[in-house]
Coordinates of C-alpha atoms in Angstrom, one line a residue:
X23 CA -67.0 -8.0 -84.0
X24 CA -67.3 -4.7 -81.8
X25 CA -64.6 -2.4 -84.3
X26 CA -66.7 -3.8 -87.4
X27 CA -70.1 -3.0 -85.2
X28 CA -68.6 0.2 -84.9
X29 CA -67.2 0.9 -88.1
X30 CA -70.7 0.2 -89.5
X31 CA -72.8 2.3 -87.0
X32 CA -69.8 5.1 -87.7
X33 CA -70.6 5.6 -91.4
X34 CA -74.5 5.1 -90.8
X35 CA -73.8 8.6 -88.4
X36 CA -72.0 10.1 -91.0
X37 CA -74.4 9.0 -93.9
X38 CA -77.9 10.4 -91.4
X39 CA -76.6 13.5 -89.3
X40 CA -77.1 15.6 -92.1
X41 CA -79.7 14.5 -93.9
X42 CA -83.2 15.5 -92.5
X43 CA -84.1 12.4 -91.2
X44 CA -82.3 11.6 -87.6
X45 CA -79.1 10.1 -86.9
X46 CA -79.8 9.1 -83.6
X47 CA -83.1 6.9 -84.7
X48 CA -81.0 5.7 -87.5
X49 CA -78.4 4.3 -84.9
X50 CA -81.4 3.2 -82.1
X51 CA -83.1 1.0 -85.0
X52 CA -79.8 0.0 -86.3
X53 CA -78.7 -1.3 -82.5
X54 CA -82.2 -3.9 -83.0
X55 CA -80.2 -5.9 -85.5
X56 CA -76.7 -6.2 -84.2
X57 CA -75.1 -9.1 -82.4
X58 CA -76.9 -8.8 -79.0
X59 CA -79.6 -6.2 -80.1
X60 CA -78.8 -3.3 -77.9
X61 CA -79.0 0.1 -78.6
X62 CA -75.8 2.1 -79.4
X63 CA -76.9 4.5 -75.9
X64 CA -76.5 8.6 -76.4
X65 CA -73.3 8.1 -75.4
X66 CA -71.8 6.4 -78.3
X67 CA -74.0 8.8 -80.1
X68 CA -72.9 12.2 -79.0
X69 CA -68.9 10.8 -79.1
X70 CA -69.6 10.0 -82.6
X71 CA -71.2 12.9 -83.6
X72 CA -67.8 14.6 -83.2
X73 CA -66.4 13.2 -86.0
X74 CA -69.3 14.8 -87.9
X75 CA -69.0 18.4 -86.8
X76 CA -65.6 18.2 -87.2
X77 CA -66.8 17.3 -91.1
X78 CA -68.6 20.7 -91.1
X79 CA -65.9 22.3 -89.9
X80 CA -63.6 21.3 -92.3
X81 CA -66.1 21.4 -95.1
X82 CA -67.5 25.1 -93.8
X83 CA -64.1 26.4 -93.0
X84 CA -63.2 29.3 -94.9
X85 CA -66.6 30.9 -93.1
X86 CA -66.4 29.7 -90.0
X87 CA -62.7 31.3 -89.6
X88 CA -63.9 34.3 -91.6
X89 CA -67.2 34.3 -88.5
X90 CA -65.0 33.9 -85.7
X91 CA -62.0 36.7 -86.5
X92 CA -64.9 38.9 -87.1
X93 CA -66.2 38.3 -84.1
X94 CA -63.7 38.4 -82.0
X95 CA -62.2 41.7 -83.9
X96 CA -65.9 43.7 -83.0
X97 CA -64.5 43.8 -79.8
X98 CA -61.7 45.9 -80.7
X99 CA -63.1 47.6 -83.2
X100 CA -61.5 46.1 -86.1
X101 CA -65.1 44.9 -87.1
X102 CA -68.0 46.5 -87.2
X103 CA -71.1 44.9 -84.9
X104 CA -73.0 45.5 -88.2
X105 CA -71.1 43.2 -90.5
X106 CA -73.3 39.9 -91.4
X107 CA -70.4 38.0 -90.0
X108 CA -70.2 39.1 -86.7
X109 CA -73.9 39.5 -86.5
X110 CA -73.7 35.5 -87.0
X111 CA -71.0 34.8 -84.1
X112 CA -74.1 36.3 -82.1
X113 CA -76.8 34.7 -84.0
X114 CA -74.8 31.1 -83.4
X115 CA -74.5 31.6 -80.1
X116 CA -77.9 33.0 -79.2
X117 CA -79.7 29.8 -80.9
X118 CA -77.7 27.3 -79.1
X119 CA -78.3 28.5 -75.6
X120 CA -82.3 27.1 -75.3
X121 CA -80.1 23.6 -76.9
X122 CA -77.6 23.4 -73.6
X123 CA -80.6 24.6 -71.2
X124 CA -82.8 21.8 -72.6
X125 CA -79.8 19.1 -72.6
X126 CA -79.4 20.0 -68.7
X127 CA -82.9 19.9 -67.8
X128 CA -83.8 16.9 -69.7
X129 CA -80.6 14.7 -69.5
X130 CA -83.0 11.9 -67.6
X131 CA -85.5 11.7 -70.1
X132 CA -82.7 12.0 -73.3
X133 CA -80.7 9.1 -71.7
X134 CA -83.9 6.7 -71.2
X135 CA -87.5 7.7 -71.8
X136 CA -87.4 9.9 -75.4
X137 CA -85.2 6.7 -76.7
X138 CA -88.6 4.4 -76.8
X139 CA -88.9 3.0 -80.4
X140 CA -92.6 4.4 -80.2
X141 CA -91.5 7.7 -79.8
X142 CA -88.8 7.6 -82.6
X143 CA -91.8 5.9 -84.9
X144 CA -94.4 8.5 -84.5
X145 CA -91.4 11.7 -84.6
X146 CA -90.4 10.3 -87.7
X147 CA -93.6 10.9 -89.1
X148 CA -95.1 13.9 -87.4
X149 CA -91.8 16.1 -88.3
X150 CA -91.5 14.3 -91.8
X151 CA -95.0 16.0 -92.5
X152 CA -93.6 19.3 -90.6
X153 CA -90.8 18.9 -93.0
X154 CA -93.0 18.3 -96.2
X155 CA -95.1 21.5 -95.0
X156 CA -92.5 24.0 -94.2
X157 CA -90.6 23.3 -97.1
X158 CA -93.6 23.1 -99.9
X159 CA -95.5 26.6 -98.1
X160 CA -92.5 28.8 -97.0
X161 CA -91.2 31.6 -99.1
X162 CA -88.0 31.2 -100.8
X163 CA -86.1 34.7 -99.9
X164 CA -84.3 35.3 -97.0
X165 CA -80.3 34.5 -97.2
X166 CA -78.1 33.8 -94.1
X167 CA -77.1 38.0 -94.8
X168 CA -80.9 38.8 -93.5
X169 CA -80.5 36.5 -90.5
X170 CA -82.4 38.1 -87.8
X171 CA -81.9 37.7 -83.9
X172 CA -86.0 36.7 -83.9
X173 CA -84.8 34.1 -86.7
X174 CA -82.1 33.0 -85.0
X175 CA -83.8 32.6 -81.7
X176 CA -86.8 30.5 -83.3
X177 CA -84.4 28.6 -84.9
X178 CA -82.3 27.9 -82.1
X179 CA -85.5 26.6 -80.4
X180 CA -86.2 24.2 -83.2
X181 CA -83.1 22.7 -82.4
X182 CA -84.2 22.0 -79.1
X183 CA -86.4 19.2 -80.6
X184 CA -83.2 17.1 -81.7
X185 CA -82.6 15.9 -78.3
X186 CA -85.7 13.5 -79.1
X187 CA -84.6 10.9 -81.2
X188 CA -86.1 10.6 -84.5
X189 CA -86.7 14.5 -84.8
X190 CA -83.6 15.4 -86.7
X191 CA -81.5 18.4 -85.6
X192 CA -80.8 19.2 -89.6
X193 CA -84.8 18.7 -90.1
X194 CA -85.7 20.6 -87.1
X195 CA -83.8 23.5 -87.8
X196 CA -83.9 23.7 -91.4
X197 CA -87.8 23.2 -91.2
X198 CA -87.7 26.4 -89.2
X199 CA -85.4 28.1 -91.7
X200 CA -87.3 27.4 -94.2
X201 CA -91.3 28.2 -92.6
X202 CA -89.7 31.4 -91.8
X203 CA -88.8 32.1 -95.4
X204 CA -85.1 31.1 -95.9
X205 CA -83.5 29.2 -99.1
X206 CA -82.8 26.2 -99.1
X207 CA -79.1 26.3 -98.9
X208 CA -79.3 29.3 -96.2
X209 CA -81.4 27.6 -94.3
X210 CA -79.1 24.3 -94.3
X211 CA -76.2 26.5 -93.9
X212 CA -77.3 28.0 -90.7
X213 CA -78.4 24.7 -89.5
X214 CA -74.9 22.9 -89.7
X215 CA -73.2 26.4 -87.7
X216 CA -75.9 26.3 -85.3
X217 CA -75.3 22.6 -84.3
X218 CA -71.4 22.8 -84.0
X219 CA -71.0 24.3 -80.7
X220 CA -73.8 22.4 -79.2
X221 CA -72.8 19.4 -81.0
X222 CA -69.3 19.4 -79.6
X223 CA -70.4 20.6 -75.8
X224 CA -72.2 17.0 -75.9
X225 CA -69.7 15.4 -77.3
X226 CA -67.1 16.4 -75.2
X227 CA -68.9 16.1 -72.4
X228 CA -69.9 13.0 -72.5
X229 CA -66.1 11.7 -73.3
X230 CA -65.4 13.8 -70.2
X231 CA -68.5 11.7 -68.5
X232 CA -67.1 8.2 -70.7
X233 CA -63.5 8.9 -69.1
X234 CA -64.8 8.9 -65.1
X235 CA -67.4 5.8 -65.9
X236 CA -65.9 4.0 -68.9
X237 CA -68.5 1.6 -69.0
X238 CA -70.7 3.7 -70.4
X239 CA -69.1 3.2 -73.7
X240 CA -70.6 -0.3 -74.5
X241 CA -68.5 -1.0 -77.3
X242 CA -64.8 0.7 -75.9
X243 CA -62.9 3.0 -76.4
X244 CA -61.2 1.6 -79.6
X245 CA -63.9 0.7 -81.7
X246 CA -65.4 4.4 -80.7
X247 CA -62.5 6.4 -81.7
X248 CA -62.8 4.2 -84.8
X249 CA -66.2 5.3 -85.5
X250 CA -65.6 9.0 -85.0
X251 CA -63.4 8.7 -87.4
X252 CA -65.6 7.0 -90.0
X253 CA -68.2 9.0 -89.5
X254 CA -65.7 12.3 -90.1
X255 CA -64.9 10.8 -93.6
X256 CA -68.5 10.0 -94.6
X257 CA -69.9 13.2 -93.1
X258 CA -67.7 15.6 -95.6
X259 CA -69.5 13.4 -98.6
X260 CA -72.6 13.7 -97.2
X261 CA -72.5 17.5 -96.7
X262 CA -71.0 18.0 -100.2
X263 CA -73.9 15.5 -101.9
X264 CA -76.9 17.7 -99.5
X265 CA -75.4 21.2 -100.5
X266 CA -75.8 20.4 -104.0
X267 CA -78.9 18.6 -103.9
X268 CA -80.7 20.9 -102.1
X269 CA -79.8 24.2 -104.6
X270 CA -81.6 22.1 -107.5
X271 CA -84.3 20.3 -106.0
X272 CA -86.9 19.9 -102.8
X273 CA -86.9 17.7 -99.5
X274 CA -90.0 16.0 -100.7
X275 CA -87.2 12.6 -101.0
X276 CA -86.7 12.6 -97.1
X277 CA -89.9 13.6 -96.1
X278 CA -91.0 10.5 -97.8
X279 CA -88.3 8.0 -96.3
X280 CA -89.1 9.6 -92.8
X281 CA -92.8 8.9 -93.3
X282 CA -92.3 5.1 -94.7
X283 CA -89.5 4.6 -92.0
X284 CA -92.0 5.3 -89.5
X285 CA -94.9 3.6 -90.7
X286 CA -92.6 0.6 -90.7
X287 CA -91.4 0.8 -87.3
X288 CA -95.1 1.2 -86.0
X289 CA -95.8 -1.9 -87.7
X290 CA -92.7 -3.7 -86.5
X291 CA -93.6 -2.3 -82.8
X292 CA -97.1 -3.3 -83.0
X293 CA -96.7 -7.0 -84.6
X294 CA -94.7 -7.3 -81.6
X295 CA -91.4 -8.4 -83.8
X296 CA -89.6 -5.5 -82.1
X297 CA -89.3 -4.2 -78.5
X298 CA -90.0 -0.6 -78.0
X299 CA -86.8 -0.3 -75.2

């Protein structure tokens, strides 16, 4: 029962991480109606979220490689600091230092208090109307070429808000790209670099943290590699199904699930046919 569990909560990772509309309260809700109703923990979570970035890695590839030599040439000269890729490396890094600053400070409240069903209810909504706002209002001009380091700082700050579950590091991010007057691709784009590094620092160190204290990984090692993996495979479809839908039409779909999701779960929490831990 535990590698099926974990199959199933795998592809629901890989099917939400993009999309604007949380992973991680995708997974908490999800937890409710498994054998034994417990939630997946941010553990499970930031293992399996490896398989993901490792989706955009693959999917993303050709630029990330073409970012990182860049980068890494500027410092011998090969590159100039000026070109748009190297100025990325910098803009990448930048925007993910507030991320690993917050995920220090906060590791407490990320672990126990921000995973409160009432807290992932009212997120949903609040940043599924922030969503719906930013992308109906903001201007439609800047590409990822125009990236400044005020952009990417702001940005990087959006992300911050992912650590609380229902917020959505993709919807946080890319509601920022897009108030500040970014495409919608561009915006996306910049949201799935952004959230490798810190993405994989979790990751990893939590399977570093999972290693010393194994029983931390409720469902075992096993049944987690297995959903890493899962959540790989469906993440590369998922990225390949948002990229295109997002150069033709608006959010306006996943502001709408967000908001209905929520509205649910308040309704669920308040009938008293859920608990809130």
């Amino acid at each position: 029962m535990d590698w099926l569990i974990a199959i199933f909560l795998g592809a629901l990772q890989g099917a939400t991480e993009f999309l604007p509309i949380s992973s991680s309260a995708h997974l908490r809700i999800a937890g409710l109606f498994l054998p034994g109703a417990e939630d997946p923990g941010a553990t499970f979570t930031a293992i399996t979220q490896i398989g993901t970035e490792i989706a955009v890695v693959v999917f993303f590839w050709r630029d990330i490689w073409r970012i990182v030599t860049k980068w890494f040439g500027s410092f011998s000269g090969k590159h100039s600091k000026d070109d748009p890729d190297v100025k990325m490396g910098w803009l990448v890094i930048i925007g993910t230092v507030p991320i690993v600053l917050a995920g220090v400070l906060f590791q407490d409240l990320i672990r126990d208090q921000w995973r409160s069903l009432w807290i992932t209810a009212v997120v949903l909504i609040v940043f599924g109307i922030i969503l719906g706002l930013c992308d109906m209002l903001g201007q439609r001009v800047k590409t990822l070429e125009t990236t400044t380091y005020r952009d990417g700082i702001l940005i990087g700050l959006a992300q911050v808000l992912a650590l609380i579950p229902g917020v959505s590091r993709s919807g946080a991010t890319t509601s920022m790209g897009r108030a500040l007057g970014y495409e919608r691709p561009a915006a996306a784009k910049y949201a799935f670099f952004l959230a490798v590094p810190a993405v994989f620092g979790a990751g990893l160190y939590e399977t570093a943290q999972a290693i010393s204290e194994p029983s931390s990984v409720g469902l075992g090692w096993g049944p987690t590699i297995a959903a890493t993996v899962v959540a790989f495979v469906v993440g590369i479809a998922v990225i390949r199904f948002l990229m295109d839908f997002i150069s033709r039409r608006s959010f306006l779909p996943f502001v709408v699930y967000r908001i209905a999701l929520g509205v649910v779960l308040l309704i669920a929490l308040s009938a008293g046919w859920i608990e809130a831990q």
